Short mmCIF file of N, CA and C in Angstrom, two decimals:
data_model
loop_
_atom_site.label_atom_id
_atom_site.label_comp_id
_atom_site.label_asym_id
_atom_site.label_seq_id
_atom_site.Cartn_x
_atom_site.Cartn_y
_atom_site.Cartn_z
N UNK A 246 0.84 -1.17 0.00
CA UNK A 246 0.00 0.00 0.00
C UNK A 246 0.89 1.24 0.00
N UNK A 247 0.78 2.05 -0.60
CA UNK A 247 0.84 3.27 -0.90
C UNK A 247 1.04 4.46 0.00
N UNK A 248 2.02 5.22 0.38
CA UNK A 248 2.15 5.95 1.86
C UNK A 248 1.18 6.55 2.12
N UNK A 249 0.85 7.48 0.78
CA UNK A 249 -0.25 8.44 1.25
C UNK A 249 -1.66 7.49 1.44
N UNK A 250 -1.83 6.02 1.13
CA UNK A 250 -3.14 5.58 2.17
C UNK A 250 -2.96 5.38 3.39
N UNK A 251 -1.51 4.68 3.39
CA UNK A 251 -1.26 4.20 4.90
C UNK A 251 -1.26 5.74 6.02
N UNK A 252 -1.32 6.92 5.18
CA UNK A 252 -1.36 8.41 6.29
C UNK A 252 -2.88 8.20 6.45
N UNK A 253 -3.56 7.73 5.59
CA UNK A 253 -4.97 8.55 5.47
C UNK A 253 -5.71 7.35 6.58
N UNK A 254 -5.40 5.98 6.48
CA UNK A 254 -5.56 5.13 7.45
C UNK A 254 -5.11 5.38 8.88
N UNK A 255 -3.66 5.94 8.97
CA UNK A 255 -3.31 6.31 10.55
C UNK A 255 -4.37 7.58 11.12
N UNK A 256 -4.57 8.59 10.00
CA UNK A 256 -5.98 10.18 10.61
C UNK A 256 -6.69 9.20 11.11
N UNK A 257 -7.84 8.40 10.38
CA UNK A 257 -8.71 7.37 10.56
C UNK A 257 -8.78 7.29 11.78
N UNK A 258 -7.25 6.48 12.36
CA UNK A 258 -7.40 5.61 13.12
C UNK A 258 -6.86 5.99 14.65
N UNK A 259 -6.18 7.13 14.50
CA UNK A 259 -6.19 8.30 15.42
C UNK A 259 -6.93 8.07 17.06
N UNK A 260 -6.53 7.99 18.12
CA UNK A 260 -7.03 7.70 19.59
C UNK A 260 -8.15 8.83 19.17
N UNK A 261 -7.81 10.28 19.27
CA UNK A 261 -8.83 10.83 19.32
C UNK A 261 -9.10 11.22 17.59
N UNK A 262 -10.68 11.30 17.65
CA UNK A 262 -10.88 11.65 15.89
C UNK A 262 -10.83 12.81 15.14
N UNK A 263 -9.84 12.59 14.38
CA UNK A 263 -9.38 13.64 13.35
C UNK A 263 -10.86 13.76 12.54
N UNK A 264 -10.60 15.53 12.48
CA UNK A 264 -12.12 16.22 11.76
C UNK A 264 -11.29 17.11 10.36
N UNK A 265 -10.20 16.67 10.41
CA UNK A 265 -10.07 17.52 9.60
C UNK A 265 -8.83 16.15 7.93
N UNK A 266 -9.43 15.16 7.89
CA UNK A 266 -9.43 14.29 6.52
C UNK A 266 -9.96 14.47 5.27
N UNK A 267 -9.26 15.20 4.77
CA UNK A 267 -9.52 15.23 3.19
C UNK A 267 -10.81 14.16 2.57
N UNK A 268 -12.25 14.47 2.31
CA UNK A 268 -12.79 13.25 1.95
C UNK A 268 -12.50 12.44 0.29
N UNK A 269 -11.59 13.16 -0.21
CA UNK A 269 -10.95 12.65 -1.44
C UNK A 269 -9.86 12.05 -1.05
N UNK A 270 -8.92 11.94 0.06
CA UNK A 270 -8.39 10.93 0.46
C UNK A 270 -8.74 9.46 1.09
N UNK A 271 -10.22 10.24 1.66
CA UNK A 271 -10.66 8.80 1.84
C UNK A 271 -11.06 8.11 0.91
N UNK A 272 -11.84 8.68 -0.31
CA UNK A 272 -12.44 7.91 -1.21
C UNK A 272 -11.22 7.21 -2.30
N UNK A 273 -10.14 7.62 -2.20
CA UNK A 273 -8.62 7.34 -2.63
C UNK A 273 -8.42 5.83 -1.90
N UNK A 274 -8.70 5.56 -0.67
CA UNK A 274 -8.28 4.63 0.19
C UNK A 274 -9.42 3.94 -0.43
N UNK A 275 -10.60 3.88 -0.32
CA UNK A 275 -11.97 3.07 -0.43
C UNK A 275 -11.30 2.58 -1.69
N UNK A 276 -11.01 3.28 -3.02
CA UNK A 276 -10.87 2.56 -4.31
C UNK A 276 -9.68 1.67 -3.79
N UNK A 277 -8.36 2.18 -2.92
CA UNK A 277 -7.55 1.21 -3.23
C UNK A 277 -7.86 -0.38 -2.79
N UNK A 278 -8.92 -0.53 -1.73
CA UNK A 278 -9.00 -1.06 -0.95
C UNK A 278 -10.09 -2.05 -1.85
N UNK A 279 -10.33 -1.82 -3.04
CA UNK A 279 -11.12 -2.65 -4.20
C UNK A 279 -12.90 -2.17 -4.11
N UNK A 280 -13.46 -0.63 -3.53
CA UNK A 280 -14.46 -0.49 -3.34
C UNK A 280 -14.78 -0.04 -4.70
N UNK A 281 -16.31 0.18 -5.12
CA UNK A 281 -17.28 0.20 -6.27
C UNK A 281 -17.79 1.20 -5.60
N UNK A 282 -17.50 2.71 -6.24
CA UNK A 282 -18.31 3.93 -5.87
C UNK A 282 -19.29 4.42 -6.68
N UNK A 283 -20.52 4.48 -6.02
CA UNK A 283 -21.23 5.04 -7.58
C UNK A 283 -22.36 6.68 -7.08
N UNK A 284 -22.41 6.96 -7.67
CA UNK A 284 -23.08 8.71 -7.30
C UNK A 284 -24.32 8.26 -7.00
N UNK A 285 -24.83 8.95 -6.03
CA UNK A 285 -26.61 8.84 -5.59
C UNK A 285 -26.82 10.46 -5.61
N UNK A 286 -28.27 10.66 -4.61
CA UNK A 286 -28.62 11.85 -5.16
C UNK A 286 -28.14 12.98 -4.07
N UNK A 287 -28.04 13.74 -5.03
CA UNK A 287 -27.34 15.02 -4.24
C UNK A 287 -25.84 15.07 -4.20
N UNK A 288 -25.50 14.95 -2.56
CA UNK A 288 -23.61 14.79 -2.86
C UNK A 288 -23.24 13.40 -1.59
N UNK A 289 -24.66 12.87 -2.10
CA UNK A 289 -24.67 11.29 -1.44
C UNK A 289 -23.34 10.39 -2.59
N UNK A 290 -23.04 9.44 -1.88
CA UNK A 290 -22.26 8.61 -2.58
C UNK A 290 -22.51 6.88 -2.28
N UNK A 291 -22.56 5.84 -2.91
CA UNK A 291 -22.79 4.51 -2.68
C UNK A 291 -21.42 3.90 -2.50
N UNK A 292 -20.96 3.11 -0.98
CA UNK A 292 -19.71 2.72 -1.33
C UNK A 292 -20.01 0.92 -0.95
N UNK A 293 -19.52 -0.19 -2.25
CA UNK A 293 -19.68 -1.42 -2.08
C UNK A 293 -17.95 -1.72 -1.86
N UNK A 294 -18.39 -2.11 -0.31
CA UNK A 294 -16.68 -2.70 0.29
C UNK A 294 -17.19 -3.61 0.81
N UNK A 295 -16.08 -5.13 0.74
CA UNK A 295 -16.42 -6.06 1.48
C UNK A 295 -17.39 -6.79 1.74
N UNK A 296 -18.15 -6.33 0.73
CA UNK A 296 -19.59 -7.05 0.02
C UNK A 296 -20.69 -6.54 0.98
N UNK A 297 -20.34 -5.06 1.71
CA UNK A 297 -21.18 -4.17 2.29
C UNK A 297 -21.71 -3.10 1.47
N UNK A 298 -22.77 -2.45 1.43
CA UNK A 298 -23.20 -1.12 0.71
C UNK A 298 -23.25 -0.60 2.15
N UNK A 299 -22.76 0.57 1.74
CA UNK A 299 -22.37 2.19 2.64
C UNK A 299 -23.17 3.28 2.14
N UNK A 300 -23.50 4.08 2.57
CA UNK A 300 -23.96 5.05 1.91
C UNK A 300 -23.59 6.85 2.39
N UNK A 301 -22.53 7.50 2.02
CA UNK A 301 -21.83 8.53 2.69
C UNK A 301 -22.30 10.22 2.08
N UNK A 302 -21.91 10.83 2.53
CA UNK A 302 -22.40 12.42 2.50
C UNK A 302 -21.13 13.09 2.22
N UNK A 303 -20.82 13.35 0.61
CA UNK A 303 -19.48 13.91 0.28
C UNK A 303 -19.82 15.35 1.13
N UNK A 304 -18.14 15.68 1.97
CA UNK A 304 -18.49 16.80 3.05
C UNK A 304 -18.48 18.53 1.77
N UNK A 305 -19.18 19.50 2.01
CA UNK A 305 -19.03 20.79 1.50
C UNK A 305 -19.53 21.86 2.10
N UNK A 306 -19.40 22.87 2.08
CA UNK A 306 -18.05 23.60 1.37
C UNK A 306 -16.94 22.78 1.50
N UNK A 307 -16.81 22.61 3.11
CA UNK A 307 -15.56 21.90 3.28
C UNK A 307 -15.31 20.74 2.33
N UNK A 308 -13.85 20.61 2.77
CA UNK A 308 -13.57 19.56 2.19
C UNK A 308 -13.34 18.24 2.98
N UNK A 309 -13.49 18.72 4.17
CA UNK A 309 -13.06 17.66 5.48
C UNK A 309 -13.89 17.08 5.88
N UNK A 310 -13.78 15.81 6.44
CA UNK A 310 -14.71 14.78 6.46
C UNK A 310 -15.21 15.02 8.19
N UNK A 311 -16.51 14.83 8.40
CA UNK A 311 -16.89 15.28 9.73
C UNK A 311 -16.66 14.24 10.82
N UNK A 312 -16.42 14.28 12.27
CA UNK A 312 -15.82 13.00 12.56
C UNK A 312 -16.99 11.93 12.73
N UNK A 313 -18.11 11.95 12.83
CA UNK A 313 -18.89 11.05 12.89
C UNK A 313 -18.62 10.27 11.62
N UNK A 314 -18.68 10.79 10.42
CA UNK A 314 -18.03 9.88 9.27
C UNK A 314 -17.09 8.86 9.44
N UNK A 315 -16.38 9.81 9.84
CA UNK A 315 -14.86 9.15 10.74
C UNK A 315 -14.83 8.07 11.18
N UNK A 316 -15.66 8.45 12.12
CA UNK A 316 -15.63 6.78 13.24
C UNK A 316 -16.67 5.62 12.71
N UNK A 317 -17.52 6.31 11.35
CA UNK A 317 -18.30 5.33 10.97
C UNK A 317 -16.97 4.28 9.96
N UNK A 318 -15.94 5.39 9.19
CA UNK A 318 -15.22 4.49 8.19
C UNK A 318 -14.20 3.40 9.12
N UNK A 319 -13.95 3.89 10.57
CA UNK A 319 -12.85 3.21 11.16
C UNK A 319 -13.91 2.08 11.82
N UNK A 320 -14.99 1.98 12.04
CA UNK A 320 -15.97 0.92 12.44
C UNK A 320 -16.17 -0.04 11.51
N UNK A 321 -16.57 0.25 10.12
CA UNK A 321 -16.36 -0.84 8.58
C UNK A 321 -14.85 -0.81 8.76
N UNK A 322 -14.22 -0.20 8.70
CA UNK A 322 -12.66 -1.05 8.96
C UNK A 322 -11.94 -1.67 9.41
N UNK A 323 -12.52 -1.68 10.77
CA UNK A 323 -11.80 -2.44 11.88
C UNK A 323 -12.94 -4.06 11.63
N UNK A 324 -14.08 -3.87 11.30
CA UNK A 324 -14.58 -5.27 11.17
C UNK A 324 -14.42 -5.72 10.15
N UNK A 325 -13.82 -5.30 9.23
CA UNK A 325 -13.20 -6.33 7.78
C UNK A 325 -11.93 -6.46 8.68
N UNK A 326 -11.26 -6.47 9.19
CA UNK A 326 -9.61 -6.50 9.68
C UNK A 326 -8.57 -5.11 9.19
N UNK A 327 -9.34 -4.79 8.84
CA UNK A 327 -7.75 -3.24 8.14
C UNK A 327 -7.75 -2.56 9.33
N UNK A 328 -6.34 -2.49 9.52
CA UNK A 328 -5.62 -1.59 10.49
C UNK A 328 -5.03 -0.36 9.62
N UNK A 329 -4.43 0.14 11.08
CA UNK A 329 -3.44 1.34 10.22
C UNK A 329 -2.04 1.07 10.18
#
């Protein structure tokens, strides 16, 4: 894996939760990680990982992912097994 996922996995995975993750880095990690993204409505997004459907809220203005997101992506992560 790739440094800049293995950074975007350590924010993730952070004791306390980082609010301030690029959500184009995460969605960078989701593809590497073999996910199927597909657009829903608005600035909804569909993510199929691990033979789960997700369903996420691209963040704006900002660009930073809010931490409830956060701890939702490190919760699907930690129960497939991915660490940081």
């Amino acid at each position: 894996m790739k440094r800049k996922y293995k950074k975007t996995l350590e924010l993730i995975f952070t004791h306390l939760v980082s609010g301030n993750i690029k959500w184009a880095n995460i969605e960078s990690l989701f593809r590497e990680l073999g996910a199927k993204i597909s657009e829903r409505e608005g600035s909804r997004i569909g993510i199929v990982l691990f033979g789960e459907i997700q369903i996420f809220h691209r963040p704006h203005p900002s660009p930073d992912t809010d931490k409830g997101a956060v701890i939702s992506i490190r919760k699907l992560l930690e129960k497939n097994g991915v660490k940081s």
